[in-house]
Short mmCIF file of C-alpha atoms and ligand atoms in Angstrom, two decimals:
data_model
loop_
_atom_site.label_atom_id
_atom_site.label_comp_id
_atom_site.label_asym_id
_atom_site.label_seq_id
_atom_site.Cartn_x
_atom_site.Cartn_y
_atom_site.Cartn_z
CA MET A 957 -24.74 -105.43 41.01
CA ALA A 958 -24.75 -107.39 43.76
CA GLU A 959 -26.44 -106.09 47.15
CA LYS A 960 -24.63 -105.57 50.35
CA ARG A 961 -25.98 -106.05 53.18
CA PHE A 962 -25.96 -104.28 56.80
CA LYS A 963 -27.21 -104.59 60.34
CA TYR A 964 -27.14 -100.92 60.60
CA VAL A 965 -27.24 -97.74 58.20
CA ILE A 966 -27.17 -94.59 58.79
CA LEU A 967 -27.86 -92.45 55.24
CA GLY A 968 -26.59 -89.64 55.92
CA GLY A 969 -22.70 -88.04 56.35
CA GLY A 970 -23.26 -85.63 58.53
CA VAL A 971 -23.21 -84.35 61.83
CA ALA A 972 -25.84 -86.38 63.09
CA ALA A 973 -24.38 -89.72 61.35
CA GLY A 974 -20.83 -88.90 63.39
CA TYR A 975 -22.46 -88.55 67.31
CA ALA A 976 -24.40 -92.06 66.14
CA ALA A 977 -21.41 -93.51 64.72
CA ARG A 978 -19.60 -92.71 68.36
CA GLU A 979 -22.63 -94.12 69.97
CA PHE A 980 -22.82 -96.84 67.92
CA ALA A 981 -19.24 -97.66 68.47
CA ASN A 982 -19.44 -96.63 72.58
CA GLN A 983 -22.58 -99.54 72.74
CA GLY A 984 -20.51 -102.23 71.27
CA VAL A 985 -21.44 -102.46 67.80
CA LYS A 986 -19.41 -105.28 65.84
CA PHE A 987 -16.69 -105.34 63.12
CA GLY A 988 -19.43 -105.02 59.82
CA GLU A 989 -22.52 -104.14 61.67
CA LEU A 990 -23.04 -100.30 60.53
CA ALA A 991 -22.25 -98.48 57.51
CA ILE A 992 -22.35 -94.50 56.51
CA ILE A 993 -23.82 -93.99 53.58
CA SER A 994 -22.88 -90.24 52.30
CA LYS A 995 -23.50 -87.89 49.39
CA GLU A 996 -20.42 -85.94 50.64
CA ALA A 997 -16.63 -87.02 49.82
CA VAL A 998 -15.48 -86.66 53.16
CA ALA A 999 -16.20 -88.22 57.00
CA PRO A 1000 -18.46 -86.80 58.96
CA TYR A 1001 -17.92 -83.03 60.45
CA GLU A 1002 -18.62 -80.20 62.36
CA ARG A 1003 -21.18 -78.33 59.82
CA PRO A 1004 -21.38 -75.27 61.70
CA ALA A 1005 -17.73 -74.35 60.77
CA LEU A 1006 -18.17 -73.81 57.52
CA SER A 1007 -20.01 -70.63 57.53
CA LYS A 1008 -17.31 -69.75 60.31
CA ALA A 1009 -13.36 -70.52 60.63
CA TYR A 1010 -13.80 -72.17 57.46
CA LEU A 1011 -13.48 -69.02 55.62
CA PHE A 1012 -11.36 -67.10 57.40
CA PRO A 1013 -8.81 -65.78 55.12
CA GLU A 1014 -5.62 -66.32 58.40
CA SER A 1015 -5.43 -70.01 59.49
CA PRO A 1016 -9.06 -71.16 58.13
CA ALA A 1017 -9.96 -74.24 59.79
CA ARG A 1018 -9.86 -77.13 57.18
CA LEU A 1019 -10.57 -81.09 57.26
CA PRO A 1020 -9.61 -83.00 58.78
CA GLY A 1021 -9.81 -80.64 61.69
CA PHE A 1022 -13.56 -80.28 62.48
CA HIS A 1023 -14.67 -84.32 62.00
CA THR A 1024 -17.12 -85.30 64.50
CA CYS A 1025 -17.37 -84.89 67.69
CA VAL A 1026 -14.61 -82.27 68.09
CA GLY A 1027 -17.17 -79.51 68.09
CA SER A 1028 -19.31 -80.45 71.69
CA GLY A 1029 -15.33 -81.03 72.89
CA GLY A 1030 -15.25 -85.05 72.00
CA GLU A 1031 -12.92 -87.50 69.94
CA ARG A 1032 -12.31 -85.75 66.84
CA LEU A 1033 -13.12 -89.36 64.60
CA LEU A 1034 -10.80 -89.32 61.46
CA PRO A 1035 -11.62 -92.24 58.75
CA GLU A 1036 -9.14 -94.43 60.20
CA TRP A 1037 -11.28 -94.42 63.64
CA TYR A 1038 -14.26 -95.67 61.32
CA ALA A 1039 -11.87 -98.39 59.63
CA GLU A 1040 -10.47 -99.74 63.15
CA LYS A 1041 -14.16 -99.94 64.19
CA GLY A 1042 -14.99 -101.90 61.32
CA ILE A 1043 -17.46 -98.94 60.19
CA ALA A 1044 -18.44 -98.60 56.61
CA LEU A 1045 -18.64 -95.40 55.18
CA ILE A 1046 -19.23 -95.42 51.87
CA LEU A 1047 -19.18 -91.66 50.29
CA GLY A 1048 -19.55 -89.94 47.11
CA THR A 1049 -22.25 -92.39 47.17
CA GLU A 1050 -26.26 -90.65 46.67
CA ILE A 1051 -28.88 -92.55 47.39
CA VAL A 1052 -31.65 -91.63 45.06
CA LYS A 1053 -34.11 -94.73 45.97
CA ALA A 1054 -34.99 -95.62 49.20
CA ASP A 1055 -38.32 -98.70 49.79
CA LEU A 1056 -38.44 -99.28 53.74
CA ALA A 1057 -40.63 -102.14 53.23
CA SER A 1058 -38.29 -104.12 51.87
CA LYS A 1059 -35.43 -102.18 54.08
CA THR A 1060 -33.30 -101.08 50.39
CA LEU A 1061 -31.76 -98.28 49.72
CA ILE A 1062 -30.35 -97.93 45.97
CA SER A 1063 -27.56 -95.35 45.19
CA ALA A 1064 -27.19 -93.38 41.52
CA ALA A 1065 -24.55 -95.55 40.88
CA GLY A 1066 -27.33 -98.43 41.16
CA GLU A 1067 -25.76 -100.13 44.27
CA ILE A 1068 -28.34 -102.12 46.51
CA PHE A 1069 -28.12 -101.70 50.49
CA LYS A 1070 -30.09 -103.61 52.69
CA PHE A 1071 -30.63 -103.17 56.21
CA HIS A 1072 -31.83 -104.43 59.21
CA ILE A 1073 -32.26 -100.97 61.23
CA LEU A 1074 -32.46 -97.91 59.21
CA VAL A 1075 -30.78 -94.20 60.77
CA ILE A 1076 -32.49 -91.32 57.91
CA ALA A 1077 -30.18 -88.57 59.04
CA THR A 1078 -29.77 -86.58 55.54
CA GLY A 1079 -30.38 -82.93 57.50
CA SER A 1080 -31.46 -80.36 55.52
CA THR A 1081 -30.96 -78.40 51.88
CA VAL A 1082 -30.79 -75.19 50.88
CA ILE A 1083 -33.97 -72.99 49.17
CA ARG A 1084 -32.65 -71.81 46.16
CA LEU A 1085 -33.58 -68.99 44.26
CA THR A 1086 -33.99 -70.81 41.01
CA ASP A 1087 -37.09 -72.74 42.73
CA PHE A 1088 -38.79 -69.50 42.25
CA GLY A 1089 -37.34 -68.91 39.08
CA VAL A 1090 -35.21 -65.86 39.62
CA GLN A 1091 -34.86 -64.51 36.74
CA GLY A 1092 -30.75 -65.00 36.41
CA ALA A 1093 -29.75 -66.95 39.36
CA ASP A 1094 -28.20 -69.49 38.54
CA SER A 1095 -25.55 -66.88 36.77
CA LYS A 1096 -22.15 -68.09 38.36
CA ASN A 1097 -21.09 -66.70 41.48
CA ILE A 1098 -23.89 -66.81 43.25
CA PHE A 1099 -23.40 -69.30 46.05
CA TYR A 1100 -25.01 -71.49 48.67
CA LEU A 1101 -23.77 -73.13 51.76
CA ARG A 1102 -24.61 -76.66 53.31
CA GLU A 1103 -21.63 -78.57 52.42
CA VAL A 1104 -17.74 -78.17 52.65
CA ASP A 1105 -18.30 -78.47 48.81
CA ASP A 1106 -20.10 -75.43 48.48
CA ALA A 1107 -17.65 -73.73 50.82
CA ASP A 1108 -14.99 -74.93 48.72
CA LYS A 1109 -16.02 -72.65 45.93
CA LEU A 1110 -17.12 -70.10 47.83
CA VAL A 1111 -12.97 -69.65 48.96
CA GLU A 1112 -12.37 -69.62 45.88
CA ALA A 1113 -14.64 -67.06 44.07
CA ILE A 1114 -13.45 -65.01 47.53
CA LYS A 1115 -9.64 -65.25 46.23
CA ALA A 1116 -10.64 -64.19 42.19
CA LYS A 1117 -12.35 -61.82 43.57
CA LYS A 1118 -10.23 -59.80 46.23
CA LYS A 1119 -11.46 -56.21 47.08
CA GLY A 1120 -14.85 -56.81 44.86
CA LYS A 1121 -18.18 -56.85 46.15
CA ALA A 1122 -20.60 -59.38 47.86
CA VAL A 1123 -24.46 -58.98 48.68
CA ILE A 1124 -26.04 -61.41 51.00
CA VAL A 1125 -29.46 -62.56 50.32
CA GLY A 1126 -31.00 -63.48 53.69
CA GLY A 1127 -31.25 -61.55 56.98
CA GLY A 1128 -30.99 -64.81 58.99
CA TYR A 1129 -27.86 -66.38 60.89
CA ILE A 1130 -25.82 -67.69 57.67
CA GLY A 1131 -27.05 -64.10 55.76
CA LEU A 1132 -25.52 -62.52 58.95
CA GLU A 1133 -22.28 -64.76 59.74
CA LEU A 1134 -21.25 -64.26 56.08
CA SER A 1135 -21.31 -60.94 55.94
CA ALA A 1136 -19.08 -60.92 58.57
CA VAL A 1137 -16.72 -63.54 56.75
CA MET A 1138 -16.54 -61.54 53.40
CA LYS A 1139 -16.07 -58.31 55.61
CA ILE A 1140 -13.27 -60.23 57.54
CA ASN A 1141 -12.13 -60.90 53.81
CA ASN A 1142 -12.02 -57.48 52.54
CA LEU A 1143 -14.90 -57.51 50.75
CA ASP A 1144 -17.46 -54.62 49.82
CA VAL A 1145 -20.46 -55.85 52.09
CA SER A 1146 -24.48 -55.28 51.17
CA MET A 1147 -27.00 -56.87 53.23
CA VAL A 1148 -30.78 -57.34 51.91
CA TYR A 1149 -33.54 -59.20 53.41
CA PRO A 1150 -37.47 -58.41 53.22
CA GLU A 1151 -37.85 -58.70 57.64
CA PRO A 1152 -37.48 -55.25 59.34
CA TRP A 1153 -35.20 -56.30 60.95
CA CYS A 1154 -32.36 -59.54 60.73
CA MET A 1155 -32.83 -62.98 62.47
CA PRO A 1156 -36.93 -61.98 63.17
CA ARG A 1157 -37.57 -65.91 63.99
CA LEU A 1158 -35.60 -65.39 67.20
CA PHE A 1159 -34.25 -61.48 67.03
CA THR A 1160 -36.56 -58.70 69.45
CA ALA A 1161 -36.16 -55.14 67.44
CA GLY A 1162 -33.92 -54.93 70.49
CA ILE A 1163 -31.85 -57.57 69.83
CA ALA A 1164 -31.25 -56.91 65.88
CA ALA A 1165 -30.61 -53.48 66.79
CA PHE A 1166 -27.70 -54.36 67.96
CA TYR A 1167 -26.47 -56.77 65.36
CA GLU A 1168 -27.22 -54.41 62.50
CA GLY A 1169 -25.88 -51.31 64.61
CA TYR A 1170 -22.60 -53.46 65.13
CA TYR A 1171 -22.69 -54.51 61.43
CA ALA A 1172 -22.91 -50.44 59.98
CA ASN A 1173 -20.39 -49.85 62.63
CA LYS A 1174 -18.28 -52.33 60.07
CA GLY A 1175 -19.28 -50.55 57.78
CA ILE A 1176 -21.86 -53.06 56.40
CA GLN A 1177 -24.86 -52.13 53.82
CA ILE A 1178 -27.74 -53.20 55.20
CA ILE A 1179 -31.08 -53.04 52.87
CA LYS A 1180 -33.70 -54.43 54.27
CA GLY A 1181 -37.37 -54.60 53.60
CA THR A 1182 -36.96 -55.86 49.88
CA VAL A 1183 -36.28 -58.78 48.23
CA ALA A 1184 -33.88 -59.76 45.09
CA VAL A 1185 -35.81 -59.99 42.19
CA GLY A 1186 -33.39 -60.94 39.73
CA PHE A 1187 -29.26 -60.85 38.44
CA ASN A 1188 -27.53 -59.75 35.85
CA ALA A 1189 -24.07 -61.06 34.55
CA ASP A 1190 -21.45 -60.95 32.47
CA ALA A 1191 -20.79 -62.23 28.83
CA ASP A 1192 -19.31 -64.73 31.14
CA GLY A 1193 -22.19 -65.54 32.47
CA GLU A 1194 -20.53 -64.23 36.06
CA VAL A 1195 -23.09 -62.36 37.84
CA LYS A 1196 -22.68 -58.29 37.90
CA GLU A 1197 -26.11 -57.20 39.61
CA VAL A 1198 -28.53 -57.64 42.19
CA LYS A 1199 -31.70 -56.47 41.00
CA LEU A 1200 -34.15 -55.28 44.28
CA LYS A 1201 -37.96 -55.49 44.47
CA ASP A 1202 -38.01 -51.31 45.46
CA GLY A 1203 -35.58 -51.10 42.01
CA ARG A 1204 -32.77 -50.56 43.60
CA VAL A 1205 -28.92 -52.44 41.56
CA LEU A 1206 -26.30 -53.40 43.66
CA GLU A 1207 -23.45 -54.12 42.13
CA ALA A 1208 -21.90 -57.67 42.67
CA ASP A 1209 -18.90 -60.13 42.59
CA ILE A 1210 -20.05 -62.39 44.84
CA VAL A 1211 -23.16 -63.67 46.29
CA VAL A 1212 -24.22 -65.94 48.68
CA VAL A 1213 -28.05 -66.39 49.33
CA GLY A 1214 -29.38 -67.31 52.89
CA VAL A 1215 -32.74 -67.88 52.99
CA GLY A 1216 -33.47 -71.01 54.65
CA GLY A 1217 -33.43 -74.62 54.54
CA ARG A 1218 -36.08 -77.19 53.90
CA PRO A 1219 -35.75 -81.09 55.47
CA LEU A 1220 -34.74 -83.97 52.98
CA THR A 1221 -36.92 -86.25 53.41
CA VAL A 1222 -38.19 -86.94 49.81
CA LEU A 1223 -36.89 -90.13 49.71
CA PHE A 1224 -39.13 -91.08 51.78
CA LYS A 1225 -42.73 -89.58 51.08
CA GLY A 1226 -45.51 -91.73 50.96
CA GLN A 1227 -43.66 -94.27 53.26
CA VAL A 1228 -43.06 -92.32 56.59
CA GLU A 1229 -45.75 -90.33 58.64
CA GLU A 1230 -44.67 -86.81 58.36
CA GLU A 1231 -45.44 -83.57 60.43
CA LYS A 1232 -44.66 -80.01 60.55
CA GLY A 1233 -42.40 -80.98 57.27
CA GLY A 1234 -40.06 -83.68 58.64
CA ILE A 1235 -40.07 -86.85 59.71
CA LYS A 1236 -42.97 -88.09 63.10
CA THR A 1237 -41.06 -89.72 65.30
CA ASP A 1238 -41.67 -90.67 69.57
CA SER A 1239 -39.39 -89.77 71.79
CA PHE A 1240 -36.95 -91.85 70.70
CA PHE A 1241 -36.93 -91.42 67.17
CA ARG A 1242 -38.84 -94.16 66.23
CA THR A 1243 -40.47 -93.28 62.71
CA SER A 1244 -43.86 -94.88 61.88
CA VAL A 1245 -41.95 -97.64 60.46
CA PRO A 1246 -40.66 -100.41 62.71
CA ASP A 1247 -36.68 -100.29 62.35
CA VAL A 1248 -36.81 -96.95 60.87
CA TYR A 1249 -35.57 -94.06 63.31
CA ALA A 1250 -35.12 -90.32 61.82
CA VAL A 1251 -32.74 -87.74 63.89
CA GLY A 1252 -31.54 -84.11 63.10
CA ASP A 1253 -32.81 -81.57 61.19
CA VAL A 1254 -35.29 -84.07 59.55
CA ALA A 1255 -36.74 -84.77 63.21
CA THR A 1256 -40.10 -83.79 63.85
CA PHE A 1257 -39.82 -85.57 67.50
CA PRO A 1258 -41.89 -84.63 70.96
CA MET A 1259 -40.24 -81.68 72.29
CA LYS A 1260 -41.03 -82.20 76.23
CA MET A 1261 -41.06 -79.60 78.17
CA TYR A 1262 -43.68 -77.57 75.65
CA ASP A 1263 -45.20 -81.27 75.48
CA GLU A 1264 -45.38 -79.91 71.31
CA MET A 1265 -44.47 -81.58 68.36
CA ARG A 1266 -41.10 -79.82 66.63
CA ARG A 1267 -38.73 -79.47 64.26
CA VAL A 1268 -35.21 -77.61 64.66
CA GLU A 1269 -31.98 -76.85 63.06
CA HIS A 1270 -29.82 -77.07 65.48
CA VAL A 1271 -26.41 -78.55 65.84
CA ASP A 1272 -26.94 -79.51 69.49
CA HIS A 1273 -29.60 -81.51 68.86
CA SER A 1274 -28.64 -83.00 65.73
CA ARG A 1275 -25.94 -84.38 68.44
CA LYS A 1276 -28.08 -85.41 70.70
CA SER A 1277 -30.52 -86.92 69.64
CA ALA A 1278 -28.28 -89.15 67.47
CA GLU A 1279 -26.97 -90.45 70.99
CA HIS A 1280 -30.61 -90.73 71.90
CA ALA A 1281 -31.96 -93.07 69.15
CA VAL A 1282 -28.81 -95.32 69.07
CA LYS A 1283 -29.15 -95.59 72.88
CA ALA A 1284 -32.84 -96.66 72.30
CA ILE A 1285 -31.91 -99.21 69.15
CA PHE A 1286 -29.23 -100.58 71.65
CA ALA A 1287 -31.87 -100.81 74.74
CA SER A 1288 -34.66 -101.64 72.87
CA GLU A 1289 -32.63 -105.07 71.31
CA VAL A 1290 -31.98 -106.36 75.06
CA GLY A 1291 -35.63 -105.74 75.65
CA LYS A 1292 -34.94 -102.67 77.52
CA SER A 1293 -36.00 -98.49 77.24
CA VAL A 1294 -34.48 -95.50 78.23
CA ASP A 1295 -35.33 -92.53 79.35
CA GLU A 1296 -37.48 -89.99 77.12
CA TYR A 1297 -35.59 -87.59 74.70
CA ASP A 1298 -36.04 -83.90 76.88
CA TYR A 1299 -34.10 -81.65 74.24
CA LEU A 1300 -33.71 -77.68 75.98
CA PRO A 1301 -33.95 -76.25 72.68
CA TYR A 1302 -30.44 -74.51 72.51
CA PHE A 1303 -28.71 -72.49 69.18
CA TYR A 1304 -25.75 -70.03 68.84
CA SER A 1305 -24.20 -68.38 65.97
CA ARG A 1306 -20.85 -66.22 65.76
CA SER A 1307 -19.59 -63.70 64.14
CA PHE A 1308 -16.44 -61.02 64.19
CA ASN A 1309 -15.98 -61.09 68.22
CA LEU A 1310 -19.23 -61.49 68.75
CA SER A 1311 -21.06 -64.66 70.37
CA TRP A 1312 -24.34 -65.85 71.39
CA GLN A 1313 -26.54 -68.23 72.87
CA PHE A 1314 -29.82 -69.59 72.83
CA TYR A 1315 -31.88 -71.31 75.10
CA GLY A 1316 -35.27 -72.31 75.78
CA ASP A 1317 -38.68 -70.96 73.71
CA ASN A 1318 -38.61 -67.63 72.12
CA VAL A 1319 -42.64 -66.23 72.97
CA GLY A 1320 -44.34 -63.88 75.03
CA ALA A 1321 -43.55 -60.81 76.37
CA THR A 1322 -39.33 -59.43 76.47
CA VAL A 1323 -37.57 -57.89 78.53
CA LEU A 1324 -33.82 -56.37 76.86
CA PHE A 1325 -30.92 -55.67 80.15
CA GLY A 1326 -27.24 -54.89 79.72
CA ASP A 1327 -25.31 -52.82 76.76
CA ASN A 1328 -26.90 -53.30 73.67
CA ASN A 1329 -24.95 -50.32 72.35
CA PRO A 1330 -23.15 -51.56 69.19
CA SER A 1331 -20.23 -48.80 69.69
CA SER A 1332 -19.32 -50.10 73.33
CA GLU A 1333 -16.26 -51.03 73.92
CA ASN A 1334 -17.24 -54.35 75.42
CA PRO A 1335 -21.30 -54.17 74.73
CA LYS A 1336 -22.51 -57.40 76.63
CA PHE A 1337 -26.55 -57.61 76.54
CA GLY A 1338 -29.39 -59.97 76.53
CA SER A 1339 -33.34 -60.84 76.83
CA TYR A 1340 -35.77 -62.97 78.56
CA TRP A 1341 -38.91 -64.32 77.11
CA ILE A 1342 -41.69 -64.40 79.53
CA LYS A 1343 -45.03 -66.30 79.61
CA ASP A 1344 -47.63 -67.33 81.62
CA GLY A 1345 -45.37 -65.67 84.44
CA LYS A 1346 -42.79 -67.39 84.22
CA VAL A 1347 -39.46 -67.18 82.70
CA VAL A 1348 -38.58 -69.03 79.57
CA GLY A 1349 -36.03 -68.00 76.77
CA ALA A 1350 -32.69 -66.18 77.37
CA PHE A 1351 -30.55 -65.13 75.40
CA LEU A 1352 -27.17 -63.65 76.07
CA GLU A 1353 -24.39 -62.20 73.25
CA SER A 1354 -20.84 -61.85 74.79
CA GLY A 1355 -21.53 -64.75 78.11
CA THR A 1356 -19.10 -66.05 80.05
CA PRO A 1357 -19.25 -69.91 79.78
CA GLU A 1358 -20.94 -69.76 83.40
CA GLU A 1359 -22.58 -67.11 82.68
CA ASN A 1360 -24.27 -69.16 80.16
CA LYS A 1361 -24.41 -72.02 81.79
CA ALA A 1362 -26.87 -69.77 83.96
CA ILE A 1363 -29.33 -68.61 81.10
CA ALA A 1364 -29.50 -72.56 79.71
CA LYS A 1365 -30.32 -73.21 83.40
CA VAL A 1366 -32.75 -70.40 83.69
CA ALA A 1367 -35.19 -71.94 80.15
CA ARG A 1368 -34.48 -74.91 81.89
CA VAL A 1369 -36.00 -74.42 85.32
CA GLN A 1370 -38.19 -71.78 84.31
CA PRO A 1371 -38.67 -69.43 87.04
CA PRO A 1372 -41.24 -66.89 88.13
CA ALA A 1373 -40.49 -63.11 86.91
CA GLU A 1374 -42.32 -61.23 89.61
CA SER A 1375 -42.36 -57.91 87.51
CA LEU A 1376 -40.72 -57.02 83.99
CA ASP A 1377 -39.21 -54.10 85.12
CA GLN A 1378 -37.29 -55.52 87.43
CA LEU A 1379 -35.95 -58.80 85.48
CA ALA A 1380 -34.26 -55.70 83.37
CA LYS A 1381 -33.02 -53.98 86.15
CA GLU A 1382 -31.28 -57.24 87.86
CA GLY A 1383 -30.44 -58.45 83.95
CA LEU A 1384 -27.61 -60.94 83.90
CA THR A 1385 -27.79 -61.50 87.32
CA PHE A 1386 -31.68 -62.89 87.63
CA ALA A 1387 -29.83 -65.72 85.53
CA CYS A 1388 -26.79 -66.21 87.82
CA ASN A 1389 -29.10 -66.28 91.43
CA ILE A 1390 -31.37 -69.06 89.60
C1 FAD B 993 -23.29 -73.80 57.12
C2 FAD B 993 -24.14 -73.65 58.30
C3 FAD B 993 -23.78 -73.48 59.77
C4 FAD B 993 -24.67 -73.68 60.56
N1 FAD B 993 -24.29 -73.12 61.89
C5 FAD B 993 -24.60 -73.67 62.93
C6 FAD B 993 -24.55 -72.61 64.25
O1 FAD B 993 -23.91 -72.07 64.42
N2 FAD B 993 -25.05 -73.32 65.45
C7 FAD B 993 -26.39 -74.37 65.23
O2 FAD B 993 -26.50 -74.73 66.52
N3 FAD B 993 -26.64 -75.00 63.90
C8 FAD B 993 -25.92 -74.47 62.72
N4 FAD B 993 -26.47 -74.87 61.32
C9 FAD B 993 -27.36 -75.96 61.55
C10 FAD B 993 -26.31 -77.63 61.90
O3 FAD B 993 -25.14 -77.79 61.49
C11 FAD B 993 -27.58 -78.45 61.19
O4 FAD B 993 -28.85 -78.70 62.37
C12 FAD B 993 -26.71 -80.15 61.52
O5 FAD B 993 -25.76 -80.15 60.72
C13 FAD B 993 -27.62 -80.94 61.35
O6 FAD B 993 -27.45 -81.98 61.24
P1 FAD B 993 -27.69 -83.66 60.17
O7 FAD B 993 -26.68 -84.14 60.81
O8 FAD B 993 -29.60 -83.60 60.56
O9 FAD B 993 -27.70 -83.26 58.80
P2 FAD B 993 -26.58 -82.46 57.64
O10 FAD B 993 -25.45 -82.33 58.60
O11 FAD B 993 -26.79 -81.50 57.44
O12 FAD B 993 -26.01 -83.95 57.27
C14 FAD B 993 -26.96 -84.68 56.61
C15 FAD B 993 -25.94 -85.70 55.47
O13 FAD B 993 -27.00 -86.28 54.89
C16 FAD B 993 -26.22 -86.65 53.37
N5 FAD B 993 -27.20 -86.95 52.70
C17 FAD B 993 -28.23 -86.39 52.60
N6 FAD B 993 -29.59 -86.78 51.31
C18 FAD B 993 -28.51 -87.88 51.02
C19 FAD B 993 -28.60 -89.00 50.24
N7 FAD B 993 -29.81 -89.34 49.65
N8 FAD B 993 -27.93 -89.49 49.98
C20 FAD B 993 -27.00 -89.90 50.63
N9 FAD B 993 -25.71 -89.06 51.83
C21 FAD B 993 -27.15 -87.43 51.67
C22 FAD B 993 -25.59 -85.21 53.24
O14 FAD B 993 -24.50 -84.70 52.00
C23 FAD B 993 -25.00 -84.70 54.62
O15 FAD B 993 -23.82 -85.08 54.52
C24 FAD B 993 -25.26 -75.02 60.55
C25 FAD B 993 -25.90 -75.72 59.61
C26 FAD B 993 -25.29 -74.91 58.16
C27 FAD B 993 -25.70 -75.26 57.17
#
């Protein structure tokens, strides 16, 4: 098969790829120089929509409505945009072999792609219960959510199982968002997770108590401290029951599993340095291999603020890292350089009428402020994280854009905290006065 050659190749067609393509265009990439190779059949889109508006029963989000870069208020890059810019969108193409030394990628169909510069943007994949040999985990109507194809299958199941029972396995943000959206679709929802409270990697017990109370008020049954150990299916192979480790059995027509992801680095094993599960990069997203960059979920990069190598799965980082890498590529071509990447961690989630944002680092002591009564008409509350006498992280539920900006500033500036009691009393005012 004839090989195709590009000066630049972005491997992966997700969020980072879309933002990288826009930056390539801004930097003046020439017609025919850039290709995006993606396993997905559609142009890059804003992945977070899949667990939110995509699953709404009324006016759901659908492509082309949420192609990148609309998620950050930018232009929506339709397939025509790529064509106009001379950017080859090579879709429905899975790369199964990468040889970084010879600068070659090979697809499942045997196509050969050669690059001069590669940007690895393969993102993450979901962890599956079948990976652990959980009995019955391959039954029909057990879903995972990563790509638009997964979301389409879930939409079909929601339609087929109207008013049925949904069991959500996992208490992270996917579990919380999916439970909410299944409830909005009028399913009878139970959520199961092993930890003492939901989103334990970020939430404090105080924060989680609000969401658990709110979800319970919506009629979602929350089962904590146990895990799904098996599934029973009917004669058609459709899931019917979820068996829990504590002996309980839950009826189920649909199961959605959200137990985490892992970065897709497998193609590059042994060819590139890795750290903390991701591909190690410098502050310009250069990997240990010349002319190979890694951005988004796969990159473990120097988090300048904390002087530490970190990997994050934040949509905000996938956008910013992609743009930063492309700027660095173009600068280096003319012997220049760009500033080091200086990322302020930012993560958000939305469910029901709720919407929270978190900035900074969730380490150290915590204070909770505001009204976190789940039965309040307009709850609004937050939390600060304090380390070495400084406020290093801030969380806010139902903030206005100005208030969210204020907590972001707190996390960036890291102002001193005189006393935790005082901070709790001042609450949001503290942030607004920084
Ligand atoms: C359902 C869902 C909801 C989310 N919600 C939020 C949220 O509310 N807030 C937030 O901050 N973050 C959220 N995230 C996380 C965020 O979407 C990711 O951090 C972001 O998408 C990472 O961008 P990326 O480009 O690195 O990877 P991705 O967007 O995952 O893109 C990777 C691309 O690479 C392709 N690919 C992988 N391997 C190959 C291969 N071998 N050959 C060809 N193509 C390949 C994939 O098919 C995909 O197109 C959410 C994620 C999901 C799945």
